[in-house]
Amino acid sequence: MSQSTVPADRPETGTAGSDRPADPATSASTAAQRIAHGYDTDQACVTLGSVVIDGTADPTALVRIPLSMLNRHGLVAGATGTGKTKTLQGIAEQLSAAGVPVLMPDIKGDLSGLHAPGEGGDAITTRASDTGDDWSPQAFPVEFYSLAGQGAGVPIRATVDSFGPILLSKVLGLNETQESTLGLIFHWCDQQNLPLLDLKDLREVVTYLTGDDGKAELHKLGGVSTATAGVILRAVTNLSAQGGDGFFGEPEFTIGDLLRTDSAGRGIIGLLEVGDLQSRPALFSTFLMWLLAELFENLPEVGDVDKPKLVFLFDEAHLLFDDASKAFRNAIEQTVKLIRSKGVGVFFCSQLPTDIPDDVLSQLGARIQHALRAFTPKDQQALATTVKTYPVTDDYDLAKALTSLGIGEAIVTVLSEKGAPTPVAWTRMCAPRSLMDPIPAADLATAVAASPLAGKYGTAVDRESAYEMLTTRLAQQADAAAAAQAKEQAEQQAKEQAQQDEEREASRSSRRDSGGDGGGVLGEIMGNTAVKSFMRSMASAIGGALGRSIFGTRKRRR
């Protein structure tokens, strides 16, 4: 199938003044050179590959992106198995070689091969010939990361405070009302000087606010229902049960550690291991967005630069936008729009361009579209939409081309060094120079152990925060309440005793005033009827006893 669709009413001629049709190979080469001319640059650049016309690649017609344009962001898209990951690998290699650090997730585990030199073969030799690449095997400096508790890499953590309510709501799966409530809870913690470092801090705060001790505080927040707070508490508890406790906490990752180069000046490629993506997709994608937000907040303005300070290669980007709230989408759009001036480039990677919201897609200057599938009406609609997003071209029928691309081929348009869109180019991509397979687990473990970051982030730290502060506050309140209750009981007992003493004294005074025996206590006792009876019996007994002889016999009565 021909990839060139030059109109028949525009015949090419072989030589000046000749009516003989041009040789097809010459015509294809001319078209390839014309397209490649739009990618000419004197600046340092990333070479994507070579132009393809009518199925033939011209190794001298190169498709390139100037490094100065990489902070205009980009999109890498295509169906599963079309070569997107290898494209990302090749881009990361060239950025590293140019001294630009890279951060990218390793979804399938095979990008760890960046740490080892590639292996040649017939396919590599042919691809190198087609793309004009003097291919040789090469390893690149790699830092292996993992979300704390979820992989073999250097553990990365973030505090709940720094994540903030909008990003955390995405992780927790909250709706917009619940997201607003979470924002109020964060605000209350700020007012109370309660640091939210890990999930147990947030869980303790929400438990406090929904309990008897904190109901008054919850009411003061305004518009916060106990039911909504309860939903948030359950979501936090579920995230904790799924392993979120390991990620949220300290030591928090320092953004500056992403902006490193090795001793040879090559940019270090940060690989984020995402082995358990399916169970926590929102945590992974939102964490990358947190990193991007932290870069935006902390990096200085640099304007236009010769090369970016850092490039994000954001694989499985659709996860970032799935079920995202309006506030979250707006935050992404603003960050992508403004972070360019901080010298950071972002490349989103997904299966379809339609996975990316239009407001974000419009910010992406580079388009690298691998093959699309059009098996269903929805696929066909996505294909038609994708075609409309490319500049007009007479060189390809894009609807046919996008479904005919081979593995490792893509339809490309980028921004030239002047900021203008380049001609659409069917591109045969260059082969990566590093290993296109995972490295052995033992090699990965060795690399992690040798990392200078292993000691910095390897051990979790649990300092005093909201959990401990609230626990102490509640304990102090309980002690104060117990002390107050004991004091009240003591005062009540003293009052009752005083009342009893007063009543007794009043009774005594009453008897004295009425002319009693005046004998006091002894008088009261002797006046008792039982005592009087006892005394009479005792007197009789004493009398009998005195009537006995000294030998103990009773005297005989007369």
Coordinates of C-alpha atoms in Angstrom, one line a residue:
M1 CA 0.0 0.0 0.0
S2 CA 1.4 3.4 -1.0
Q3 CA 2.0 5.8 1.8
S4 CA 2.3 8.8 -0.6
T5 CA -0.8 10.4 -1.9
V6 CA 0.7 13.1 -4.0
P7 CA -2.1 14.2 -6.3
A8 CA -2.0 12.9 -9.9
D9 CA -2.4 16.4 -11.3
R10 CA 1.0 17.3 -9.9
P11 CA 3.4 15.0 -11.8
E12 CA 7.0 14.9 -10.9
T13 CA 9.6 15.2 -13.8
G14 CA 12.9 13.5 -13.9
T15 CA 15.1 16.2 -15.2
A16 CA 14.7 19.8 -16.2
G17 CA 13.2 20.1 -19.7
S18 CA 12.2 16.5 -19.8
D19 CA 8.7 15.1 -20.1
R20 CA 9.8 11.6 -18.9
P21 CA 8.1 10.8 -15.5
A22 CA 10.5 10.9 -12.5
D23 CA 11.9 7.6 -11.1
P24 CA 9.6 6.6 -8.2
A25 CA 12.6 6.2 -5.9
T26 CA 13.8 9.7 -6.8
S27 CA 10.3 11.1 -6.2
A28 CA 10.1 9.4 -2.8
S29 CA 13.6 10.6 -1.9
T30 CA 12.7 14.2 -2.9
A31 CA 9.5 14.1 -0.8
A32 CA 11.4 12.7 2.1
Q33 CA 14.0 15.4 1.9
R34 CA 11.4 18.1 1.6
I35 CA 9.7 16.8 4.7
A36 CA 13.0 16.4 6.6
H37 CA 13.9 20.0 5.7
G38 CA 11.2 21.1 8.1
Y39 CA 13.1 19.4 10.9
D40 CA 16.5 21.0 10.1
T41 CA 18.2 22.5 13.1
D42 CA 21.6 23.6 14.2
Q43 CA 20.7 23.1 17.8
A44 CA 21.3 20.1 20.0
C45 CA 18.4 17.7 19.4
V46 CA 16.8 14.3 19.9
T47 CA 16.7 12.3 16.7
L48 CA 13.5 10.3 16.5
G49 CA 14.2 8.5 13.2
S50 CA 14.0 8.9 9.4
V51 CA 11.2 9.8 7.0
V52 CA 9.4 7.0 5.3
I53 CA 7.7 7.5 1.8
D54 CA 6.0 4.6 0.0
G55 CA 7.4 2.1 2.5
T56 CA 11.0 3.2 2.1
A57 CA 13.0 5.0 4.8
D58 CA 15.5 7.6 3.7
P59 CA 18.4 7.4 6.2
T60 CA 19.5 10.9 5.3
A61 CA 16.0 12.5 5.9
L62 CA 16.0 12.8 9.7
V63 CA 13.2 13.7 12.0
R64 CA 14.4 15.6 15.0
I65 CA 13.2 17.6 18.0
P66 CA 15.4 20.5 19.2
L67 CA 16.2 20.2 22.9
S68 CA 15.0 23.8 23.3
M69 CA 11.5 22.8 22.3
L70 CA 11.1 19.9 24.7
N71 CA 9.7 22.1 27.4
R72 CA 6.8 22.7 25.0
H73 CA 5.7 19.2 26.0
G74 CA 4.5 16.3 23.8
L75 CA 2.3 13.3 23.3
V76 CA 3.3 9.7 22.5
A77 CA 0.2 7.6 21.6
G78 CA -0.6 4.3 20.0
A79 CA -2.3 0.9 20.4
T80 CA -0.7 -1.8 22.6
G81 CA 2.3 -3.4 21.0
T82 CA 3.1 -0.6 18.5
G83 CA 6.4 0.5 20.1
K84 CA 5.5 3.3 22.4
T85 CA 7.6 2.1 25.3
K86 CA 10.7 1.7 23.0
T87 CA 10.1 5.2 21.7
L88 CA 10.2 6.5 25.3
Q89 CA 13.3 4.5 25.9
G90 CA 15.1 6.0 22.9
I91 CA 14.1 9.5 23.9
A92 CA 15.3 9.0 27.5
E93 CA 18.6 7.7 26.2
Q94 CA 19.3 10.7 24.0
L95 CA 18.2 13.2 26.7
S96 CA 20.5 11.5 29.2
A97 CA 23.4 11.7 26.7
A98 CA 22.7 15.4 26.3
G99 CA 22.9 16.0 30.1
V100 CA 19.1 16.2 30.7
P101 CA 17.7 14.2 33.7
V102 CA 14.6 12.2 33.0
L103 CA 11.8 10.7 35.1
M104 CA 9.6 7.9 33.8
P105 CA 7.5 5.1 35.2
D106 CA 8.4 1.5 34.4
I107 CA 5.0 0.0 33.9
K108 CA 6.0 -3.4 32.6
G109 CA 9.4 -3.7 34.2
D110 CA 11.3 -3.8 30.9
L111 CA 12.7 -0.3 31.1
S112 CA 15.3 -1.4 33.7
G113 CA 17.3 -2.4 30.6
L114 CA 18.4 1.2 30.3
H115 CA 20.9 0.3 33.0
A116 CA 22.6 -2.3 30.7
P117 CA 24.0 -2.1 27.1
G118 CA 21.8 -3.4 24.4
E119 CA 22.3 -6.5 22.3
G120 CA 22.8 -6.3 18.5
G121 CA 21.3 -8.5 15.9
D122 CA 19.9 -8.5 12.3
A123 CA 16.8 -6.4 13.3
I124 CA 19.0 -3.8 15.0
T125 CA 21.4 -3.7 12.1
T126 CA 18.5 -3.2 9.6
R127 CA 16.9 -0.5 11.8
A128 CA 20.2 1.3 12.2
S129 CA 20.7 1.3 8.4
D130 CA 17.2 2.6 7.8
T131 CA 17.5 5.5 10.3
G132 CA 21.1 6.5 9.5
D133 CA 22.1 5.6 13.1
D134 CA 25.7 4.5 13.9
W135 CA 24.2 2.2 16.5
S136 CA 26.4 0.7 19.3
P137 CA 25.4 -0.8 22.6
Q138 CA 25.4 1.6 25.6
A139 CA 24.2 1.6 29.2
F140 CA 22.9 4.7 30.9
P141 CA 22.9 6.0 34.5
V142 CA 19.7 5.0 36.1
E143 CA 18.2 5.6 39.6
F144 CA 15.6 3.0 40.5
Y145 CA 12.7 4.3 42.6
S146 CA 9.5 2.7 44.0
L147 CA 6.6 4.0 46.0
A148 CA 7.6 3.2 49.6
G149 CA 6.7 -0.4 50.5
Q150 CA 5.8 -1.4 47.0
G151 CA 9.0 -2.3 45.1
A152 CA 12.7 -2.9 45.2
G153 CA 13.8 0.6 44.3
V154 CA 14.8 3.5 46.6
P155 CA 11.6 4.2 48.5
I156 CA 9.8 7.5 47.8
R157 CA 7.5 9.0 50.3
A158 CA 5.4 12.2 50.5
T159 CA 3.5 13.7 53.4
V160 CA -0.2 14.1 53.4
D161 CA 0.2 17.8 54.0
S162 CA 2.3 18.3 50.8
F163 CA -0.1 16.1 48.8
G164 CA -2.9 18.5 49.7
P165 CA -6.7 17.9 49.5
I166 CA -7.1 18.0 45.7
L167 CA -4.5 15.3 44.9
L168 CA -5.4 13.2 47.9
S169 CA -9.1 13.3 46.9
K170 CA -8.1 11.8 43.6
V171 CA -6.3 9.0 45.3
L172 CA -9.2 8.4 47.7
G173 CA -11.8 8.4 44.9
L174 CA -13.8 11.3 46.5
N175 CA -16.5 13.2 44.7
E176 CA -16.4 17.0 44.5
T177 CA -18.5 17.5 47.7
Q178 CA -16.2 15.2 49.6
E179 CA -13.2 16.9 48.1
S180 CA -14.4 20.2 49.4
T181 CA -15.0 18.8 52.8
L182 CA -11.4 17.4 52.9
G183 CA -10.2 20.8 52.0
L184 CA -11.9 22.2 55.1
I185 CA -10.4 19.5 57.3
F186 CA -6.9 20.4 56.0
H187 CA -7.7 24.1 56.8
W188 CA -8.7 23.2 60.3
C189 CA -5.5 21.3 60.8
D190 CA -3.5 24.3 59.6
Q191 CA -5.4 26.5 62.2
Q192 CA -4.7 24.0 64.9
N193 CA -1.0 23.6 64.0
L194 CA -1.6 19.8 63.5
P195 CA 0.9 18.5 60.9
L196 CA -0.5 15.8 58.6
L197 CA 2.4 13.6 57.8
D198 CA 1.0 10.2 57.3
L199 CA -2.4 8.5 57.0
K200 CA -2.7 7.8 60.7
D201 CA -2.6 11.5 61.2
L202 CA -5.4 12.1 58.9
R203 CA -7.4 9.2 60.2
E204 CA -7.0 10.4 63.8
V205 CA -8.1 13.9 62.8
V206 CA -11.3 12.7 61.0
T207 CA -12.0 10.3 63.9
Y208 CA -11.7 13.1 66.4
L209 CA -13.9 15.5 64.4
T210 CA -16.6 12.8 64.0
G211 CA -16.4 11.7 67.7
D212 CA -18.0 13.3 70.8
D213 CA -14.9 15.3 71.6
G214 CA -14.7 17.0 68.2
K215 CA -18.3 17.5 67.2
A216 CA -18.2 21.1 68.2
E217 CA -15.1 21.6 66.1
L218 CA -16.7 19.9 63.1
H219 CA -19.7 22.2 63.4
K220 CA -17.5 25.2 63.4
L221 CA -16.1 24.2 60.0
G222 CA -19.4 24.9 58.4
G223 CA -21.0 22.8 55.8
V224 CA -19.4 19.7 56.9
S225 CA -21.7 16.8 57.7
T226 CA -20.9 13.9 59.9
A227 CA -21.9 11.5 57.1
T228 CA -19.4 13.1 54.6
A229 CA -16.6 13.1 57.1
G230 CA -17.5 9.4 57.7
V231 CA -17.1 8.6 54.0
I232 CA -13.7 10.3 54.0
L233 CA -12.7 8.3 57.1
R234 CA -13.6 5.0 55.4
A235 CA -11.7 6.0 52.2
V236 CA -8.6 6.8 54.3
T237 CA -8.9 3.5 56.2
N238 CA -9.2 1.5 52.9
L239 CA -6.2 3.2 51.4
S240 CA -4.2 2.4 54.5
A241 CA -5.3 -1.2 54.3
Q242 CA -4.1 -1.3 50.6
G243 CA -0.6 -0.2 51.6
G244 CA -0.9 3.5 51.5
D245 CA 0.6 3.8 54.9
G246 CA 4.0 2.9 53.5
F247 CA 3.9 5.7 50.9
F248 CA 2.7 8.6 53.0
G249 CA 5.2 9.7 55.6
E250 CA 8.8 10.9 56.0
P251 CA 11.5 11.4 55.0
E252 CA 9.7 13.1 52.1
F253 CA 11.3 13.0 48.7
T254 CA 13.4 16.0 47.8
I255 CA 12.7 17.3 44.3
G256 CA 16.3 18.3 43.8
D257 CA 17.3 14.7 43.7
L258 CA 15.6 14.4 40.3
L259 CA 17.8 17.0 38.8
R260 CA 21.1 15.1 38.9
T261 CA 23.8 14.2 36.4
D262 CA 26.6 11.6 36.7
S263 CA 30.3 12.2 36.8
A264 CA 30.4 12.2 33.0
G265 CA 27.7 14.9 32.8
R266 CA 24.9 12.5 31.6
G267 CA 21.5 13.1 33.0
I268 CA 20.3 10.5 35.5
I269 CA 17.2 8.6 34.4
G270 CA 14.8 8.1 37.2
L271 CA 12.8 4.9 36.8
L272 CA 9.7 4.6 39.0
E273 CA 8.8 0.9 39.5
V274 CA 5.1 0.4 39.2
G275 CA 4.7 -3.4 39.5
D276 CA 1.3 -3.4 41.1
L277 CA -0.3 -0.7 39.0
Q278 CA -3.7 -2.3 38.7
S279 CA -4.4 -2.3 42.4
R280 CA -3.6 1.3 43.0
P281 CA -3.6 3.2 39.6
A282 CA -4.7 6.5 41.1
L283 CA -1.9 6.5 43.7
F284 CA 0.7 6.0 41.0
S285 CA -0.6 8.6 38.6
T286 CA -1.4 11.2 41.2
F287 CA 2.0 10.8 42.8
L288 CA 3.7 11.7 39.5
M289 CA 1.4 14.8 39.3
W290 CA 2.5 15.6 42.9
L291 CA 6.1 15.5 41.7
L292 CA 5.3 17.8 38.8
A293 CA 3.4 20.2 41.2
E294 CA 6.4 20.2 43.6
L295 CA 8.7 21.1 40.7
F296 CA 6.5 23.9 39.7
E297 CA 6.4 25.3 43.3
N298 CA 10.1 25.0 44.0
L299 CA 12.0 25.6 40.7
P300 CA 12.8 29.2 39.7
E301 CA 11.6 30.8 36.5
V302 CA 14.1 30.3 33.7
G303 CA 12.2 31.2 30.6
D304 CA 13.5 29.8 27.3
V305 CA 16.5 27.5 27.7
D306 CA 18.8 25.7 25.4
K307 CA 17.8 22.4 27.0
P308 CA 15.3 21.5 29.7
K309 CA 16.2 20.9 33.3
L310 CA 14.1 17.8 33.5
V311 CA 11.8 15.8 31.2
F312 CA 8.8 13.8 32.5
L313 CA 7.9 10.8 30.3
F314 CA 4.4 10.1 31.7
D315 CA 3.3 6.6 30.6
E316 CA -0.3 5.4 31.1
A317 CA -1.3 9.0 31.3
H318 CA -5.0 8.2 31.0
L319 CA -4.9 7.1 34.6
L320 CA -4.3 10.7 35.6
F321 CA -7.5 11.9 34.1
D322 CA -9.8 8.9 34.8
D323 CA -12.6 10.0 37.2
A324 CA -10.7 13.3 37.9
S325 CA -12.6 16.2 39.5
K326 CA -12.9 19.5 37.8
A327 CA -10.5 21.0 40.3
F328 CA -8.0 18.3 39.6
R329 CA -8.2 18.7 35.8
N330 CA -7.8 22.5 36.2
A331 CA -4.7 22.0 38.4
I332 CA -3.1 19.7 35.7
E333 CA -3.9 22.2 32.9
Q334 CA -2.4 25.1 34.8
T335 CA 0.7 23.1 35.8
V336 CA 1.4 21.9 32.3
K337 CA 0.8 25.4 30.9
L338 CA 3.1 27.2 33.4
I339 CA 5.8 24.7 34.2
R340 CA 7.4 25.3 30.8
S341 CA 8.9 28.5 32.2
K342 CA 10.5 26.4 34.9
G343 CA 12.5 24.5 32.3
V344 CA 10.5 21.2 32.7
G345 CA 9.1 19.2 29.7
V346 CA 6.2 16.7 30.0
F347 CA 5.4 14.0 27.5
F348 CA 2.1 12.2 28.1
C349 CA 1.9 8.6 26.8
S350 CA -1.4 6.8 26.3
Q351 CA -3.2 4.7 23.7
L352 CA -5.4 7.4 22.3
P353 CA -5.0 11.2 22.0
T354 CA -8.6 11.4 23.2
D355 CA -7.4 10.0 26.6
I356 CA -6.0 13.5 27.2
P357 CA -8.4 16.4 27.8
D358 CA -8.5 19.0 25.1
D359 CA -7.3 21.8 27.3
V360 CA -4.2 19.7 28.1
L361 CA -3.8 18.3 24.6
S362 CA -3.7 21.8 23.2
Q363 CA -0.5 22.5 25.3
L364 CA 1.5 19.7 23.7
G365 CA 3.9 20.8 21.0
A366 CA 5.2 17.4 19.8
R367 CA 3.0 14.5 18.5
I368 CA 4.4 11.0 18.1
Q369 CA 1.5 8.8 17.0
H370 CA 2.1 5.1 16.7
A371 CA -0.5 2.8 15.0
L372 CA -4.1 3.0 15.9
R373 CA -6.7 0.3 15.6
A374 CA -10.1 1.0 14.1
F375 CA -12.1 -2.2 14.8
T376 CA -15.1 -0.6 16.4
P377 CA -17.2 2.5 15.8
K378 CA -15.6 4.1 18.8
D379 CA -12.1 3.4 17.4
Q380 CA -13.1 4.9 14.1
Q381 CA -14.4 8.0 15.7
A382 CA -11.1 8.3 17.7
L383 CA -9.1 7.8 14.4
A384 CA -11.1 10.6 12.7
T385 CA -10.5 12.9 15.7
T386 CA -6.8 12.1 15.7
V387 CA -6.5 12.9 11.9
K388 CA -8.0 16.4 12.5
T389 CA -5.4 17.2 15.1
Y390 CA -2.5 17.0 12.6
P391 CA -1.4 19.7 10.1
V392 CA -2.8 19.3 6.6
T393 CA -0.5 17.1 4.5
D394 CA -0.5 16.1 0.8
D395 CA 2.2 13.4 1.4
Y396 CA 0.0 10.9 3.3
D397 CA -3.6 9.8 3.7
L398 CA -3.4 10.0 7.4
A399 CA -6.6 7.9 8.0
K400 CA -4.9 5.0 6.1
A401 CA -1.4 5.8 7.4
L402 CA -2.4 5.7 11.1
T403 CA -3.8 2.2 10.7
S404 CA -0.9 0.9 8.5
L405 CA 2.1 1.9 10.6
G406 CA 4.5 -0.9 11.4
I407 CA 5.9 -1.6 14.8
G408 CA 8.4 1.1 15.7
E409 CA 6.9 3.6 13.2
A410 CA 4.9 6.7 14.0
I411 CA 3.3 9.8 12.4
V412 CA 5.2 12.7 13.8
T413 CA 4.9 16.5 13.9
V414 CA 6.8 18.7 16.4
L415 CA 7.7 22.3 16.9
S416 CA 10.7 23.6 15.0
E417 CA 13.4 25.7 16.6
K418 CA 11.3 28.7 15.5
G419 CA 8.2 27.4 17.3
A420 CA 6.3 26.5 14.1
P421 CA 4.7 23.0 13.5
T422 CA 6.9 20.8 11.3
P423 CA 5.5 18.9 8.3
V424 CA 3.8 15.6 9.1
A425 CA 6.4 12.8 8.8
W426 CA 5.8 9.0 8.7
T427 CA 8.9 8.1 10.8
R428 CA 10.8 4.9 11.3
M429 CA 12.0 5.3 14.8
C430 CA 15.6 4.7 15.9
A431 CA 16.3 1.6 18.0
P432 CA 17.3 2.1 21.7
R433 CA 21.0 1.4 22.4
S434 CA 20.4 0.0 25.8
L435 CA 18.9 -3.4 26.6
M436 CA 15.3 -3.8 25.5
D437 CA 14.5 -6.3 28.3
P438 CA 14.5 -6.2 32.1
I439 CA 17.8 -6.6 33.9
P440 CA 18.2 -9.5 36.4
A441 CA 16.7 -8.8 39.9
A442 CA 20.1 -9.2 41.4
D443 CA 21.6 -6.5 39.2
L444 CA 18.8 -4.2 40.2
A445 CA 19.3 -4.9 43.9
T446 CA 23.0 -4.1 43.5
A447 CA 22.3 -0.8 41.8
V448 CA 19.8 0.2 44.5
A449 CA 22.2 -0.7 47.3
A450 CA 24.9 1.4 45.6
S451 CA 22.7 4.4 45.2
P452 CA 23.6 7.5 47.3
L453 CA 19.9 8.0 47.9
A454 CA 19.4 4.6 49.6
G455 CA 20.7 5.9 53.0
K456 CA 18.8 9.1 52.7
Y457 CA 15.4 7.5 52.1
G458 CA 15.7 3.9 53.1
T459 CA 14.4 4.2 56.6
A460 CA 11.0 5.7 57.5
V461 CA 10.9 8.4 60.2
D462 CA 7.8 8.9 62.4
R463 CA 8.1 12.2 64.3
E464 CA 5.4 13.9 66.4
S465 CA 2.5 15.0 64.2
A466 CA -1.3 15.3 64.4
Y467 CA -1.8 11.7 65.6
E468 CA 0.5 12.1 68.6
M469 CA -0.7 15.7 69.3
L470 CA -4.4 14.8 69.3
T471 CA -3.7 11.7 71.3
T472 CA -1.9 13.8 73.9
R473 CA -4.6 16.4 73.8
L474 CA -7.4 13.9 74.4
A475 CA -5.4 12.2 77.2
Q476 CA -5.0 15.6 78.9
Q477 CA -8.6 16.4 78.4
A478 CA -9.5 13.1 80.0
D479 CA -7.2 13.6 82.9
A480 CA -8.6 17.1 83.4
A481 CA -12.2 15.8 83.3
A482 CA -11.3 13.0 85.8
A483 CA -9.7 15.5 88.1
A484 CA -12.7 17.9 87.9
Q485 CA -15.0 15.0 88.6
A486 CA -13.0 13.9 91.6
K487 CA -12.9 17.4 92.9
E488 CA -16.7 17.7 92.5
Q489 CA -17.2 14.4 94.3
A490 CA -15.0 15.5 97.2
E491 CA -16.8 18.8 97.5
Q492 CA -20.1 17.0 97.5
Q493 CA -19.0 14.6 100.2
A494 CA -17.7 17.4 102.3
K495 CA -21.0 19.3 101.9
E496 CA -23.0 16.2 103.0
Q497 CA -20.7 15.6 106.0
A498 CA -21.1 19.2 107.1
Q499 CA -24.8 19.0 106.8
Q500 CA -24.9 15.8 108.9
D501 CA -22.8 17.5 111.6
E502 CA -25.1 20.5 111.6
E503 CA -28.2 18.3 112.0
R504 CA -26.6 16.4 114.9
E505 CA -25.5 19.5 116.7
A506 CA -29.0 20.9 116.3
S507 CA -30.5 17.8 117.9
R508 CA -28.2 18.1 120.9
S509 CA -29.1 21.7 121.4
S510 CA -32.8 21.0 121.3
R511 CA -32.6 18.4 124.1
R512 CA -30.6 20.8 126.3
D513 CA -33.1 23.6 125.8
S514 CA -36.0 21.3 126.8
G515 CA -34.6 20.4 130.3
G516 CA -33.1 17.0 129.6
D517 CA -30.9 15.1 132.2
G518 CA -28.0 17.3 131.2
G519 CA -25.8 14.4 131.3
G520 CA -24.6 14.8 127.8
V521 CA -23.7 11.7 126.0
L522 CA -23.7 9.6 129.2
G523 CA -27.1 11.0 130.0
E524 CA -28.4 10.0 126.6
I525 CA -27.0 6.4 127.1
M526 CA -28.4 6.0 130.6
G527 CA -31.7 7.3 129.6
N528 CA -32.1 4.5 127.0
T529 CA -34.8 1.9 128.0
A530 CA -32.7 -1.1 127.1
V531 CA -29.8 0.2 129.1
K532 CA -32.0 0.8 132.1
S533 CA -33.3 -2.8 132.0
F534 CA -29.8 -4.1 131.7
M535 CA -28.7 -2.1 134.7
R536 CA -31.5 -3.5 136.9
S537 CA -30.5 -7.1 136.0
M538 CA -26.9 -6.4 136.8
A539 CA -27.8 -4.9 140.2
S540 CA -29.7 -8.0 141.1
A541 CA -26.8 -10.2 140.1
I542 CA -24.4 -8.1 142.1
G543 CA -26.6 -8.3 145.1
G544 CA -26.7 -12.1 144.9
A545 CA -23.0 -12.2 144.5
L546 CA -22.5 -10.2 147.7
G547 CA -24.8 -12.6 149.6
R548 CA -22.4 -15.5 149.1
S549 CA -19.8 -16.6 151.7
I550 CA -16.3 -16.2 151.1
F551 CA -16.2 -19.8 150.2
G552 CA -18.7 -19.3 147.5
T553 CA -21.7 -20.8 149.1
R554 CA -24.9 -18.8 149.3
K555 CA -25.8 -17.8 152.9
R556 CA -28.7 -19.7 154.2
R557 CA -31.9 -17.6 154.3
R558 CA -33.9 -17.3 157.5

